[in-house]
Coordinates of C-alpha atoms in Angstrom, one line a residue:
X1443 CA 0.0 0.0 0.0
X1444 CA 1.3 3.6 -1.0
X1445 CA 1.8 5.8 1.8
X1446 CA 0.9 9.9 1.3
X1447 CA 3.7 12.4 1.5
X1448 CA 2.3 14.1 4.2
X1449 CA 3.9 17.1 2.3
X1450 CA 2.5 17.0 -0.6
X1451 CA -1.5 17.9 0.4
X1452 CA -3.9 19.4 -2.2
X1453 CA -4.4 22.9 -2.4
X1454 CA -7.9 22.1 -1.9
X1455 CA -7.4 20.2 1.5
X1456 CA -4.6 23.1 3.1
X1457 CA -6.0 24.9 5.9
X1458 CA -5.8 28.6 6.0
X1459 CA -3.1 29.8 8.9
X1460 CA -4.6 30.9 12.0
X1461 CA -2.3 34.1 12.8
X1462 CA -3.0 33.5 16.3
X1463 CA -0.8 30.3 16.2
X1464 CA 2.1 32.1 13.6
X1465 CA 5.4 33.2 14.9
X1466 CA 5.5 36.4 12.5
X1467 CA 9.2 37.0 13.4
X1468 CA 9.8 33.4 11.7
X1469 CA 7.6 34.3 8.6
X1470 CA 9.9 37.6 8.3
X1471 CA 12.9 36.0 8.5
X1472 CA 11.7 33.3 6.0
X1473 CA 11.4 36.0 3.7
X1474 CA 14.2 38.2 3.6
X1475 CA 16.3 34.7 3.6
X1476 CA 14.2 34.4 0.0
X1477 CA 15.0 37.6 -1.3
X1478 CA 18.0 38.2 -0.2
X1479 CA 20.6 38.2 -2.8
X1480 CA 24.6 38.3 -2.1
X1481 CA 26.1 41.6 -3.7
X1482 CA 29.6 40.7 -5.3
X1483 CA 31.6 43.8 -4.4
X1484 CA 35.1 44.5 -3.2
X1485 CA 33.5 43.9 0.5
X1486 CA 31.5 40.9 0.2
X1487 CA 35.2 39.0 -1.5
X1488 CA 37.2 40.7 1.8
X1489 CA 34.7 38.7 3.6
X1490 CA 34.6 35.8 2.2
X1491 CA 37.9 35.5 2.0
X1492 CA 38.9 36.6 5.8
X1493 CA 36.6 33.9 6.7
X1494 CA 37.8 31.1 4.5
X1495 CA 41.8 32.0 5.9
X1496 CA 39.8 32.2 9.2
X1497 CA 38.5 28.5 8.9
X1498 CA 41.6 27.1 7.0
X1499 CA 43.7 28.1 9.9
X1500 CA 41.1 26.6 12.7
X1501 CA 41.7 23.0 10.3
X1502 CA 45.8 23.4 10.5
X1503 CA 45.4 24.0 14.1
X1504 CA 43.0 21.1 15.0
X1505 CA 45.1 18.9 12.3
X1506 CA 48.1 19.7 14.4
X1507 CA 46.7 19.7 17.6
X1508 CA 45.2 16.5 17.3
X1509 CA 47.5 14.4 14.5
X1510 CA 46.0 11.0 15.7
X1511 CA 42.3 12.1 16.3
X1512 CA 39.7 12.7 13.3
X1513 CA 37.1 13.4 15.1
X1514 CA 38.9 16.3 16.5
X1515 CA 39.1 18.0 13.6
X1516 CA 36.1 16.6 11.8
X1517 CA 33.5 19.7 12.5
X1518 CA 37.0 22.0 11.3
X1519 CA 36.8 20.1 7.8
X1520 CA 33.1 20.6 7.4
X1521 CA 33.5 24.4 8.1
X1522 CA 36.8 24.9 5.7
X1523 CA 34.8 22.7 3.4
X1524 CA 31.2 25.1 3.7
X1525 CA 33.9 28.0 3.3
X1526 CA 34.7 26.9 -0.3
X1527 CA 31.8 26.1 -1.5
X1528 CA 30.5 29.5 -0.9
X1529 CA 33.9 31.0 -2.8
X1530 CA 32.2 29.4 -5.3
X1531 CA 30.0 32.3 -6.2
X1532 CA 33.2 34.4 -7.2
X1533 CA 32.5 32.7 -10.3
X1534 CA 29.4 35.3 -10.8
X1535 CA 31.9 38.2 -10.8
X1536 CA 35.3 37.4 -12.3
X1537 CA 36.2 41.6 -12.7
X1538 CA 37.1 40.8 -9.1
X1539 CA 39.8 38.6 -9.6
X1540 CA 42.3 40.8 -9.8
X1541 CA 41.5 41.6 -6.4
X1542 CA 41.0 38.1 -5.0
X1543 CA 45.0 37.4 -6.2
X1544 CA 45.9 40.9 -4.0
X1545 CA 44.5 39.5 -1.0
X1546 CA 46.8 36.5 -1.8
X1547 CA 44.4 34.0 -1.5
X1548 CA 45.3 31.9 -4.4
X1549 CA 48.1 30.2 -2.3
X1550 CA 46.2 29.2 0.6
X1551 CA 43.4 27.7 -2.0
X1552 CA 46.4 25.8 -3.9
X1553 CA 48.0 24.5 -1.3
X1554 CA 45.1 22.9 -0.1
X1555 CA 45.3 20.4 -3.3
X1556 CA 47.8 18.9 -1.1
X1557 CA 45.5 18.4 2.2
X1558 CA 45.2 15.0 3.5
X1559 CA 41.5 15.0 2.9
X1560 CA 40.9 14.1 -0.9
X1561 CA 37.7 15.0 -0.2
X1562 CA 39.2 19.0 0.3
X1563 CA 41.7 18.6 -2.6
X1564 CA 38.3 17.6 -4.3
X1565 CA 36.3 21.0 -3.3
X1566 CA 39.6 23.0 -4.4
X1567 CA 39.7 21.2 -8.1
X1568 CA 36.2 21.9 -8.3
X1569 CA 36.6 25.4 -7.4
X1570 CA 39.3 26.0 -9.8
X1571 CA 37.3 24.5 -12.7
X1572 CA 34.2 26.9 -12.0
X1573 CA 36.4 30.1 -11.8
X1574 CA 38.3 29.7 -14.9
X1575 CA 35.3 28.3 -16.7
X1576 CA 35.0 29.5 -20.3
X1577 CA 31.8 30.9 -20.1
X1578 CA 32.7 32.8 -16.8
X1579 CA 35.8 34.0 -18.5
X1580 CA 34.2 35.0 -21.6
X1581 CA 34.5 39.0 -22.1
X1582 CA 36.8 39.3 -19.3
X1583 CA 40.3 38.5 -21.0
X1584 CA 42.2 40.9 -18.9
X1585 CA 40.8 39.4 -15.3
X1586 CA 41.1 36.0 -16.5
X1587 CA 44.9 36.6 -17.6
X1588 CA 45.8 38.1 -14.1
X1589 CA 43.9 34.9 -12.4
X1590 CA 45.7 32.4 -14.1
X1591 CA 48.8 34.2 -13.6
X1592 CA 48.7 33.9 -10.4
X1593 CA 48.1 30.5 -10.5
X1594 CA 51.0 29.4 -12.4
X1595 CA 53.1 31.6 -10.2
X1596 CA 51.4 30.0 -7.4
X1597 CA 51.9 25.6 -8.8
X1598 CA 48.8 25.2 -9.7
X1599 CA 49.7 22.8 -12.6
X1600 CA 52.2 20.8 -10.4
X1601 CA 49.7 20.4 -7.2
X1602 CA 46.8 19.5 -10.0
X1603 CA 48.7 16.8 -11.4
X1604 CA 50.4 15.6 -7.9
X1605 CA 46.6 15.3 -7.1
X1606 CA 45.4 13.5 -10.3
X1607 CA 47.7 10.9 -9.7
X1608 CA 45.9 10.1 -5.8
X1609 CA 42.2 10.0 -7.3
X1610 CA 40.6 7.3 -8.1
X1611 CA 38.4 6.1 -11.3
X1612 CA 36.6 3.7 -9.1
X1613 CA 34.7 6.0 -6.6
X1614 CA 32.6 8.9 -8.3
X1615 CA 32.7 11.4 -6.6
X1616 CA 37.3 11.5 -7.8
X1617 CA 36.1 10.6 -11.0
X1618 CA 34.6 14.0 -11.3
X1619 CA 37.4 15.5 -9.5
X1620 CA 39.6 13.8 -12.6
X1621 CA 37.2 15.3 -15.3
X1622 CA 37.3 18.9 -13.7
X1623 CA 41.4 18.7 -13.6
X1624 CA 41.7 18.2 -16.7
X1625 CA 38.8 21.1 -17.8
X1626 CA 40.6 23.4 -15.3
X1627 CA 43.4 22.7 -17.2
X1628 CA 42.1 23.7 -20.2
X1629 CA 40.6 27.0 -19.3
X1630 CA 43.8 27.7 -18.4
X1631 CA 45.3 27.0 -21.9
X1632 CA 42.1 28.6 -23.4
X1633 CA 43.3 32.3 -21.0
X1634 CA 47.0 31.6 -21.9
X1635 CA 48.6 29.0 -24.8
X1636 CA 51.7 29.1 -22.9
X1637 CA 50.6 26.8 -20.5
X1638 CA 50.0 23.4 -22.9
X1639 CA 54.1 23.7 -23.1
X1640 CA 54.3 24.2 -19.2
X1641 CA 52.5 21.3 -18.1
X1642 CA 53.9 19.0 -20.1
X1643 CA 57.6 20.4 -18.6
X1644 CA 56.7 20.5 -15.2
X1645 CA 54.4 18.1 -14.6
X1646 CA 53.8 14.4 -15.5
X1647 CA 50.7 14.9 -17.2
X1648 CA 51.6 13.6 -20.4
X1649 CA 52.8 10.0 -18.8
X1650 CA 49.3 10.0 -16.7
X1651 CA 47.4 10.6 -19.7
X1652 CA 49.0 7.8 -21.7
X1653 CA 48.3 6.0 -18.9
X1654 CA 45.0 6.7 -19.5
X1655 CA 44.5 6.1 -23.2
X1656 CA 45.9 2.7 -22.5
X1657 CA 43.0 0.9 -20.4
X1658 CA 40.8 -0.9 -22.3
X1659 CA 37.4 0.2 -21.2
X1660 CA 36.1 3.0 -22.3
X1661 CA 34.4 5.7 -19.9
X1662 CA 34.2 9.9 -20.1
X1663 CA 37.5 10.4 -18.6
X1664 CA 39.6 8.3 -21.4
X1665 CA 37.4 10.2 -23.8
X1666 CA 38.9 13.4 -22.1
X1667 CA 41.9 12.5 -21.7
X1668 CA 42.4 11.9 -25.5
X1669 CA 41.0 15.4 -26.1
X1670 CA 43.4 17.6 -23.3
X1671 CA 46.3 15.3 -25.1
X1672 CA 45.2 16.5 -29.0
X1673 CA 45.2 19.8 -27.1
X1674 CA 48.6 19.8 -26.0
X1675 CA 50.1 17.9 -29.6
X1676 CA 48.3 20.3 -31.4
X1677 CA 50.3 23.2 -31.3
X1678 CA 53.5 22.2 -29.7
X1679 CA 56.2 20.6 -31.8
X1680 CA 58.2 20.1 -27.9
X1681 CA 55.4 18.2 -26.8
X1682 CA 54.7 16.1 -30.0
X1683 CA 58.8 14.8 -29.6
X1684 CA 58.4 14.9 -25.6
X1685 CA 56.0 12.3 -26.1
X1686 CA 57.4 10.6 -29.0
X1687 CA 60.4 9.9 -26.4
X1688 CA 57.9 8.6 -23.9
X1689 CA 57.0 5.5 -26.5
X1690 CA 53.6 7.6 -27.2
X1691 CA 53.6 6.4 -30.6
X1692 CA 53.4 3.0 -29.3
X1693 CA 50.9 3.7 -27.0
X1694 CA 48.9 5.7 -29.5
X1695 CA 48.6 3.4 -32.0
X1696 CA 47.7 0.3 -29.2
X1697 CA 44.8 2.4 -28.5
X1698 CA 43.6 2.7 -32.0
X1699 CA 44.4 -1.1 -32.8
X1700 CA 41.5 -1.6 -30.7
X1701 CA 39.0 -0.4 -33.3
X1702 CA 40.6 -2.0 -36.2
X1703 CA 38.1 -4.4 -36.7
X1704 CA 35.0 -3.2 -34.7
X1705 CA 33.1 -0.1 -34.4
X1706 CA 32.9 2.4 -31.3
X1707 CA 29.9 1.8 -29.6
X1708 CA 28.7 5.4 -28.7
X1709 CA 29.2 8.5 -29.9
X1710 CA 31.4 9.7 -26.9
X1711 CA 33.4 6.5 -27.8
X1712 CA 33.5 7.7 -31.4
X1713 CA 34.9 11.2 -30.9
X1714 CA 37.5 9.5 -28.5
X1715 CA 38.9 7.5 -31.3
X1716 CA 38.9 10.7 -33.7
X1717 CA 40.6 12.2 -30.7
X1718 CA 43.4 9.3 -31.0
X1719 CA 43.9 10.0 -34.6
X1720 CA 44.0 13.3 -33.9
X1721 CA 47.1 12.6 -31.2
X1722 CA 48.7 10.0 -33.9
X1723 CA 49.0 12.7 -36.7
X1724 CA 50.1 15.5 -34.6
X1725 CA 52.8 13.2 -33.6
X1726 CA 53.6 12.4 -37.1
X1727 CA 55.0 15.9 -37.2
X1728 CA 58.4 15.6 -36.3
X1729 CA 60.7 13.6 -39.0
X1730 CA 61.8 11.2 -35.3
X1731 CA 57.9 10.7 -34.8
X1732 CA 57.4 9.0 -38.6
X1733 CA 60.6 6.6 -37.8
X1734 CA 59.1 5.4 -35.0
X1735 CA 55.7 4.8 -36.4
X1736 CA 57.0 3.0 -39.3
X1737 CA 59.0 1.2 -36.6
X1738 CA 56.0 0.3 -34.9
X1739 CA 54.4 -1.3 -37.4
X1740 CA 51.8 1.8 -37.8
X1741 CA 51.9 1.9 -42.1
X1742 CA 50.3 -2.1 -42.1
X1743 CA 48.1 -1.0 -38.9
X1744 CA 46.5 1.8 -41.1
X1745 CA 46.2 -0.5 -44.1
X1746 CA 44.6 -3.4 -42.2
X1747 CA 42.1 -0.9 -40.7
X1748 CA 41.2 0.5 -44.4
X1749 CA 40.8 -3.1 -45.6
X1750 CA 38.6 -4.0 -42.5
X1751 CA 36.6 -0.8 -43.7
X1752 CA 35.0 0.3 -40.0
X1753 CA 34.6 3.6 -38.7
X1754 CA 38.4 4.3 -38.1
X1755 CA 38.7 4.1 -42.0
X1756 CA 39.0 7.8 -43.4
X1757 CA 41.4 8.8 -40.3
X1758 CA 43.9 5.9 -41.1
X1759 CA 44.0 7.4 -44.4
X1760 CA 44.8 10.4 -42.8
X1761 CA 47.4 9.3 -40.6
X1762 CA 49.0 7.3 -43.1
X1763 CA 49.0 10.9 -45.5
X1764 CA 50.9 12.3 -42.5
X1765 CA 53.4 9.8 -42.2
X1766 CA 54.5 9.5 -45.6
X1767 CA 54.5 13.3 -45.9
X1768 CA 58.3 14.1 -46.9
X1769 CA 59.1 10.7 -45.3
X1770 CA 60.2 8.2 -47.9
X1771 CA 60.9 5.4 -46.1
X1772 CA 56.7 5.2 -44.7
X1773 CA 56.6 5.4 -48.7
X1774 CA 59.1 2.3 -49.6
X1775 CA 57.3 0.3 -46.2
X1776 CA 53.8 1.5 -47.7
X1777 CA 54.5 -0.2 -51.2
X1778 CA 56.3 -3.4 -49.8
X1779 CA 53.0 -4.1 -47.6
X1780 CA 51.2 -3.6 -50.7
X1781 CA 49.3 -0.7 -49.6
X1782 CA 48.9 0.3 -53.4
X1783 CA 46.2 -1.9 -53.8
X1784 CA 44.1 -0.6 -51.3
X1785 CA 44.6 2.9 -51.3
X1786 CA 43.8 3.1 -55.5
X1787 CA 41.0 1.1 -54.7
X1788 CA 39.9 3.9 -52.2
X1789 CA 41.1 6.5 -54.7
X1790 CA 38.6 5.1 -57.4
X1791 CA 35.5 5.8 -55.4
X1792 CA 35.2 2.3 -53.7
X1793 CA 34.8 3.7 -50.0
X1794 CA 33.0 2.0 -47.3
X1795 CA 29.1 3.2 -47.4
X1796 CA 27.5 5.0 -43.9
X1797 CA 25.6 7.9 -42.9
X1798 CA 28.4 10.2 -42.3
X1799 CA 30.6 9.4 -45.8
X1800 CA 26.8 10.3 -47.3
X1801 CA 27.6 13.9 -46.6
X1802 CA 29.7 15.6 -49.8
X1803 CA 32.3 17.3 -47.6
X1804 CA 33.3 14.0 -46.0
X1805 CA 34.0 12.5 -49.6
X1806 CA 36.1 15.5 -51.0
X1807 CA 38.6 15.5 -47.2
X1808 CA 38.9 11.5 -47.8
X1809 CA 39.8 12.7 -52.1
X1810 CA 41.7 15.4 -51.1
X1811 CA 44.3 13.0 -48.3
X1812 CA 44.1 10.0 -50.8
X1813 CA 45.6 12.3 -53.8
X1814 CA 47.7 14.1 -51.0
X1815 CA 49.0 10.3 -50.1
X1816 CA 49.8 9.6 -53.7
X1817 CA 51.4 12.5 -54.5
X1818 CA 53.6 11.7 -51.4
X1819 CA 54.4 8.6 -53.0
X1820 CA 55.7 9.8 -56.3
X1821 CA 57.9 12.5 -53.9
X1822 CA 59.1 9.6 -51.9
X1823 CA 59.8 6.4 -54.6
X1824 CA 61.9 8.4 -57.2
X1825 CA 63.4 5.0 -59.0
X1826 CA 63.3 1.1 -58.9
X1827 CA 60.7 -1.4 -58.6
X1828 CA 58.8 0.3 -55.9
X1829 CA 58.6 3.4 -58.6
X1830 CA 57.5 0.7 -61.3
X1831 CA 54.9 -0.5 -59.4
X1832 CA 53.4 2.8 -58.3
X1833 CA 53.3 4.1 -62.6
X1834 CA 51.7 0.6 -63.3
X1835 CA 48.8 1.3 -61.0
X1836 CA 48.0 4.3 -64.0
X1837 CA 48.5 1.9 -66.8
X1838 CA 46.3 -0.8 -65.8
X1839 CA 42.3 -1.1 -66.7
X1840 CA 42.8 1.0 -69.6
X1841 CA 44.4 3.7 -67.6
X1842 CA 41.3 4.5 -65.3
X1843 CA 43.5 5.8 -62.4
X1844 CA 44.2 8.9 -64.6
X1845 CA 40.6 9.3 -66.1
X1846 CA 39.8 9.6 -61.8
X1847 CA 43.1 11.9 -61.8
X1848 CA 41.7 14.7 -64.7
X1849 CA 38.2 14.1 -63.5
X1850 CA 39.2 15.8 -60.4
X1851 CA 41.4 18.3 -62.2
X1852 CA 38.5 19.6 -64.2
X1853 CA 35.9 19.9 -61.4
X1854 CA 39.0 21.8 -59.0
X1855 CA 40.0 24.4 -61.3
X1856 CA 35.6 25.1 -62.2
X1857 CA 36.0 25.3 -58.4
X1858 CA 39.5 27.9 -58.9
X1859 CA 37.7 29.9 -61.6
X1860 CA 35.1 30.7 -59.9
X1861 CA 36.8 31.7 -56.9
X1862 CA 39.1 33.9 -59.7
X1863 CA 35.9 35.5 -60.9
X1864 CA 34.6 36.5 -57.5
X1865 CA 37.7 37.7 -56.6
X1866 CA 37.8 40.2 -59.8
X1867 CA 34.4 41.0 -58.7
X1868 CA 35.6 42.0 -55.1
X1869 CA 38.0 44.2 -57.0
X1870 CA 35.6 46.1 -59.3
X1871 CA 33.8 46.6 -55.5
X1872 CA 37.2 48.7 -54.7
X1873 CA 38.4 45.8 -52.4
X1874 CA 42.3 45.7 -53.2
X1875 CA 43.9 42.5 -52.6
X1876 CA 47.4 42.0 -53.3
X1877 CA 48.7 38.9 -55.1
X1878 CA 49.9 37.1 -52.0
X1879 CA 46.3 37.8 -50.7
X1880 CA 44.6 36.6 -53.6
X1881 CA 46.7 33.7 -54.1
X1882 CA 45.8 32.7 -50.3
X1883 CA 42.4 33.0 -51.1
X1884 CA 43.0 30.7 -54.3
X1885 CA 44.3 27.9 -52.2
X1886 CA 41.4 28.2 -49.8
X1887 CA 38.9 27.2 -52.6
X1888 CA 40.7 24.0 -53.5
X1889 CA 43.4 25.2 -55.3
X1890 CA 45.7 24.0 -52.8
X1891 CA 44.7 20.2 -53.5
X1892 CA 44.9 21.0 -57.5
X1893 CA 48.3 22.7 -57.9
X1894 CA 50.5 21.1 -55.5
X1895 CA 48.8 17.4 -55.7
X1896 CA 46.9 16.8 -58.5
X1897 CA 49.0 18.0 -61.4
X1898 CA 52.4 17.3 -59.9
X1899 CA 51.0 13.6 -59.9
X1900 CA 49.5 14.3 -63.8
X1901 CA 53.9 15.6 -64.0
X1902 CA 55.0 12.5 -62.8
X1903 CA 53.3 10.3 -64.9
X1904 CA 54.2 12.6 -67.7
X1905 CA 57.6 12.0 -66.8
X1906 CA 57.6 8.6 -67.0
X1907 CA 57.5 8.4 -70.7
X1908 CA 55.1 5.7 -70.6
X1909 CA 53.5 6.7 -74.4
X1910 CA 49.9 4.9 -73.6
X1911 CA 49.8 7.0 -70.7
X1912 CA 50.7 10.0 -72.0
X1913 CA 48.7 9.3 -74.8
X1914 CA 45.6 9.1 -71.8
X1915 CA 46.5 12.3 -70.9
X1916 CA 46.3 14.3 -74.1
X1917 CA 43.6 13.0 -75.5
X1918 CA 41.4 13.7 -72.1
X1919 CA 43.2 17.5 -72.9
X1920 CA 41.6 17.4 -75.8
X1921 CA 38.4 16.1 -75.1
X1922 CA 38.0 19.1 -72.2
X1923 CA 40.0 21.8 -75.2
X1924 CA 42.8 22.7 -72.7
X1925 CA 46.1 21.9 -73.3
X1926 CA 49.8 21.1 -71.5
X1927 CA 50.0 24.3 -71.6
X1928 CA 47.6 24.8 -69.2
X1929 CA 48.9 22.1 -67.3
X1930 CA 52.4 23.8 -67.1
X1931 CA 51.1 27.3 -66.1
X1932 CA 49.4 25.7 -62.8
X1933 CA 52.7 24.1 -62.2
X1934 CA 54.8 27.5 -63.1
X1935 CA 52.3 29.4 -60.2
X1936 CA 52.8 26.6 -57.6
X1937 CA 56.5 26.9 -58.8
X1938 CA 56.9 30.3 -57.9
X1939 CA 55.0 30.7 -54.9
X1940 CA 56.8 27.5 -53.1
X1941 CA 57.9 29.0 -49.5
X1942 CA 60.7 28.6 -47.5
X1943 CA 59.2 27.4 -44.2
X1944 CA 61.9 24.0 -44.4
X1945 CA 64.4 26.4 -44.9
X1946 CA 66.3 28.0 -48.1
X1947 CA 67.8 24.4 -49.3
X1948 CA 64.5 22.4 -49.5
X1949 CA 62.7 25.5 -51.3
X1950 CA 65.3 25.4 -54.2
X1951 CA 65.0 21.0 -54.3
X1952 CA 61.3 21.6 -54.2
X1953 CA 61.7 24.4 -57.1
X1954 CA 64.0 22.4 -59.2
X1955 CA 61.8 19.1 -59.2
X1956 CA 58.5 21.3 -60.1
X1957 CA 60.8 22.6 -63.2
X1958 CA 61.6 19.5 -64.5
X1959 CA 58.0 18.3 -64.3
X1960 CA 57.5 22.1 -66.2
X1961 CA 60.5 21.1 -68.6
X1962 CA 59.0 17.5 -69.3
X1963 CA 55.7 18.7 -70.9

């Protein structure tokens, strides 16, 4: 039988009050407890914090007063934890940061990331994460600088850490605290780049994080851990070899392995492992990083996960484009695995069908990293059998590879002249551009993927001096009334606008190659 809340009456059935029987003074103070709403000035902060320090030292005291008695200091813990949960609403005013790091508070609220209750260290991480939260901080660049300042100054990165490594996965209220680490840690990288290097130098974030990657099971805080470590590859060629030292290639690519023949089961799971691939190809940066990864066995891991043709597919694609990128021996291991075979097979349109490879844009990023791959190839294999065996992939079923190759030529420079034409427009409308301008605007439309891939591949199959194919490619010339000519004036822009970001050397190899593709037509 269901029993009645006895506090949940119809309004029909409730009695009006008596006032003879009502303590008015109560009803008052009910009231003004309703409407009373906490100003956030310079005053209220003062007090907030004088009573925090005031509670925090009443804890030390107790702690050291009585070492070997909790229940001592038990009601001192409550307090200093009731103390910051209501610094909590500093969060509703971050102009007064500036002011909270004058009082010096921030190093009594680190240090206690240290204190022996994890259950304190917890309120602090929590604390941390609310403060620096992006929507708090949004608007207020210049109070958000001088907080996080103050916090690096002050070891926030190393007591966060020392404290990630204490909490547990298994009990949920730590597993919260590890999720709000790592989001305080990226509000702080979101206020001030700097600090993805920093970590990674003073702390051992990196190791925990591989740490983390590597267990099999999948739950939220692997998921975030793969994302704060794409964060910190991203933009950080120290932290891409950093890890590459610490076996993260490895470790990387055992994480992936696990999808290489079954799909993720969620979509959390699924942006984890786009996460992963995200990690692998920053790390493919460095020249050290591609050894290793070739090393590792990485080229046939990418292959067998394109022939197994799950979810994983288009980012093995792209991590294999990555690691053959000015790499040729990824290139010579690539061939010898017989990689050919299935990446012309993906080059010819024969991709694995689902929902998201539906959508157009999908399709032209796999087109644009398969023709990046195989021009990587041709820049990699310059002679021998491997070299042989990459031309005869052009040659075989009537030369189909290079009816795919001009197919894409002709719908990327529609795409080039139309950006071209809006761009004389823009002009007539008294916008001036200068070249470099116009040329970057060129490359944005898809001219990046037609000058520098397509037709330098078209060049070195010209090259060979294979007549059927070079037959192929006049008459499909012909049949679109353009010409080598216009072949070689692509090639002659490319040619000239090649920059020196390798260095001086590399810019003049690069320049004469491109001429003696320009010299061959």
């Amino acid at each position: 039988m269901e029993v009645a809340n006895p506090l949940k009456r119809k309004r029909d059935d409730v009695v009006p009050p008596d006032d003879s029987q009502v303590d008015l003074s109560i009803l008052e103070a009910v009231e003004k407890s309703q409407n009373a709403v906490e100003v956030l000035d310079l005053r209220t902060l003062k007090r907030l914090v004088f009573s925090f320090e005031r509670r925090l030292k009443e804890n030390i005291e107790a702690r050291l007063k009585y070492p070997d008695q909790p229940e001592r200091f038990a009601d001192s813990e409550v307090e200093l934890h009731e103390e910051l949960e209501k610094l909590k609403i500093l969060a509703g005013a971050p102009e007064l940061y500036p002011e909270l790091v004058n009082l010096n508070a921030i190093p009594s609220i680190l240090n206690l990331l240290s204190h022996e209750n994890t259950d304190i260290a917890i309120d602090v991480v929590h604390l941390l994460e609310d403060l620096t939260d992006e929507d708090v901080l949004e608007d207020n660049d210049e109070p958000a600088r001088i907080l996080v300042d103050s916090l690096i100054e002050n070891n926030v990165l190393e007591l966060l850490v020392q404290n990630l490594q204490r909490l547990s996965d298994k009990d949920p209220d730590e597993m919260s605290a590890v999720y709000n680490t790592l989001a305080s840690i990226e509000n702080m990288i979101e206020v001030k780049p700097a600090v993805a290097e920093l970590v990674c130098e003073r702390t051992k974030l990196l190791r925990w994080l591989l740490g983390k990657i590597k267990v099999r099971e999948f739950d939220s805080n692997k998921q975030y851990a793969s994302e704060i470590l794409a964060i910190l590859l991203q933009n950080s060629t120290a932290n891409q070899k950093r890890l590459g030292q610490m076996n993260g290639v490895d470790v990387v690519l055992q994480a992936v392995a696990m999808y290489k023949s079954k799909d993720p089961k969620t979509s959390d799971e699924e942006e984890m492992l786009e996460n992963l691939f995200d990690c692998l190809c920053c790390l493919l940066m460095p020249l050290e990083n591609k050894e290793r990864f070739v090393k590792a066995e990485g080229v046939e891991l990418m292959i067998i996960i394109m022939k197994q043709k799950k979810s994983a597919y288009a980012s093995a694609i792209r991590a294999l484009d990555f690691s053959m990128t000015k790499y040729p021996p990824a290139c010579e291991r690539f061939v010898d695995v017989l990689g050919l075979k299935t990446a012309f097979a993906a080059f010819m349109g024969k991709i694995p069908m689902s929902k998201k490879n539906k959508k157009e844009r999908y399709q032209e990023e796999l087109e644009e990293r398969l023709v990046s791959l195989i021009a990587s190839l041709f820049g990699g294999i310059l002679r021998g059998s491997r070299r042989e065996r990459l031309l005869s992939k052009f040659v075989e079923n009537e030369c189909e590879k290079i009816d795919r190759l001009m197919e894409l030529y002709i719908r990327y420079s529609d795409r080039v002249k139309a950006e071209t034409q809006r761009l004389e427009q823009l002009e007539l409308d008294d916008l001036e551009m200068d070249e470099e301008e116009k040329y970057n605007r060129k490359l944005e439309s898809g001219l990046y993927t037609l000058q520098q891939l397509i037709t330098v591949i078209l060049g070195h199959v010209w090259c060979s001096e294979h007549s059927q194919m070079r037959a192929r490619i006049e008459l499909l010339l012909k049949q679109q009334k353009l010409t080598k000519k216009d072949i070689k004036d692509i090639l002659q822009e490319y040619h000239d606008n090649i920059g020196d970001l390798d260095g001086p050397e590399e810019k003049e190899r690069a320049q004469t190659r491109i001429q003696k593709i320009i010299s061959a037509f």
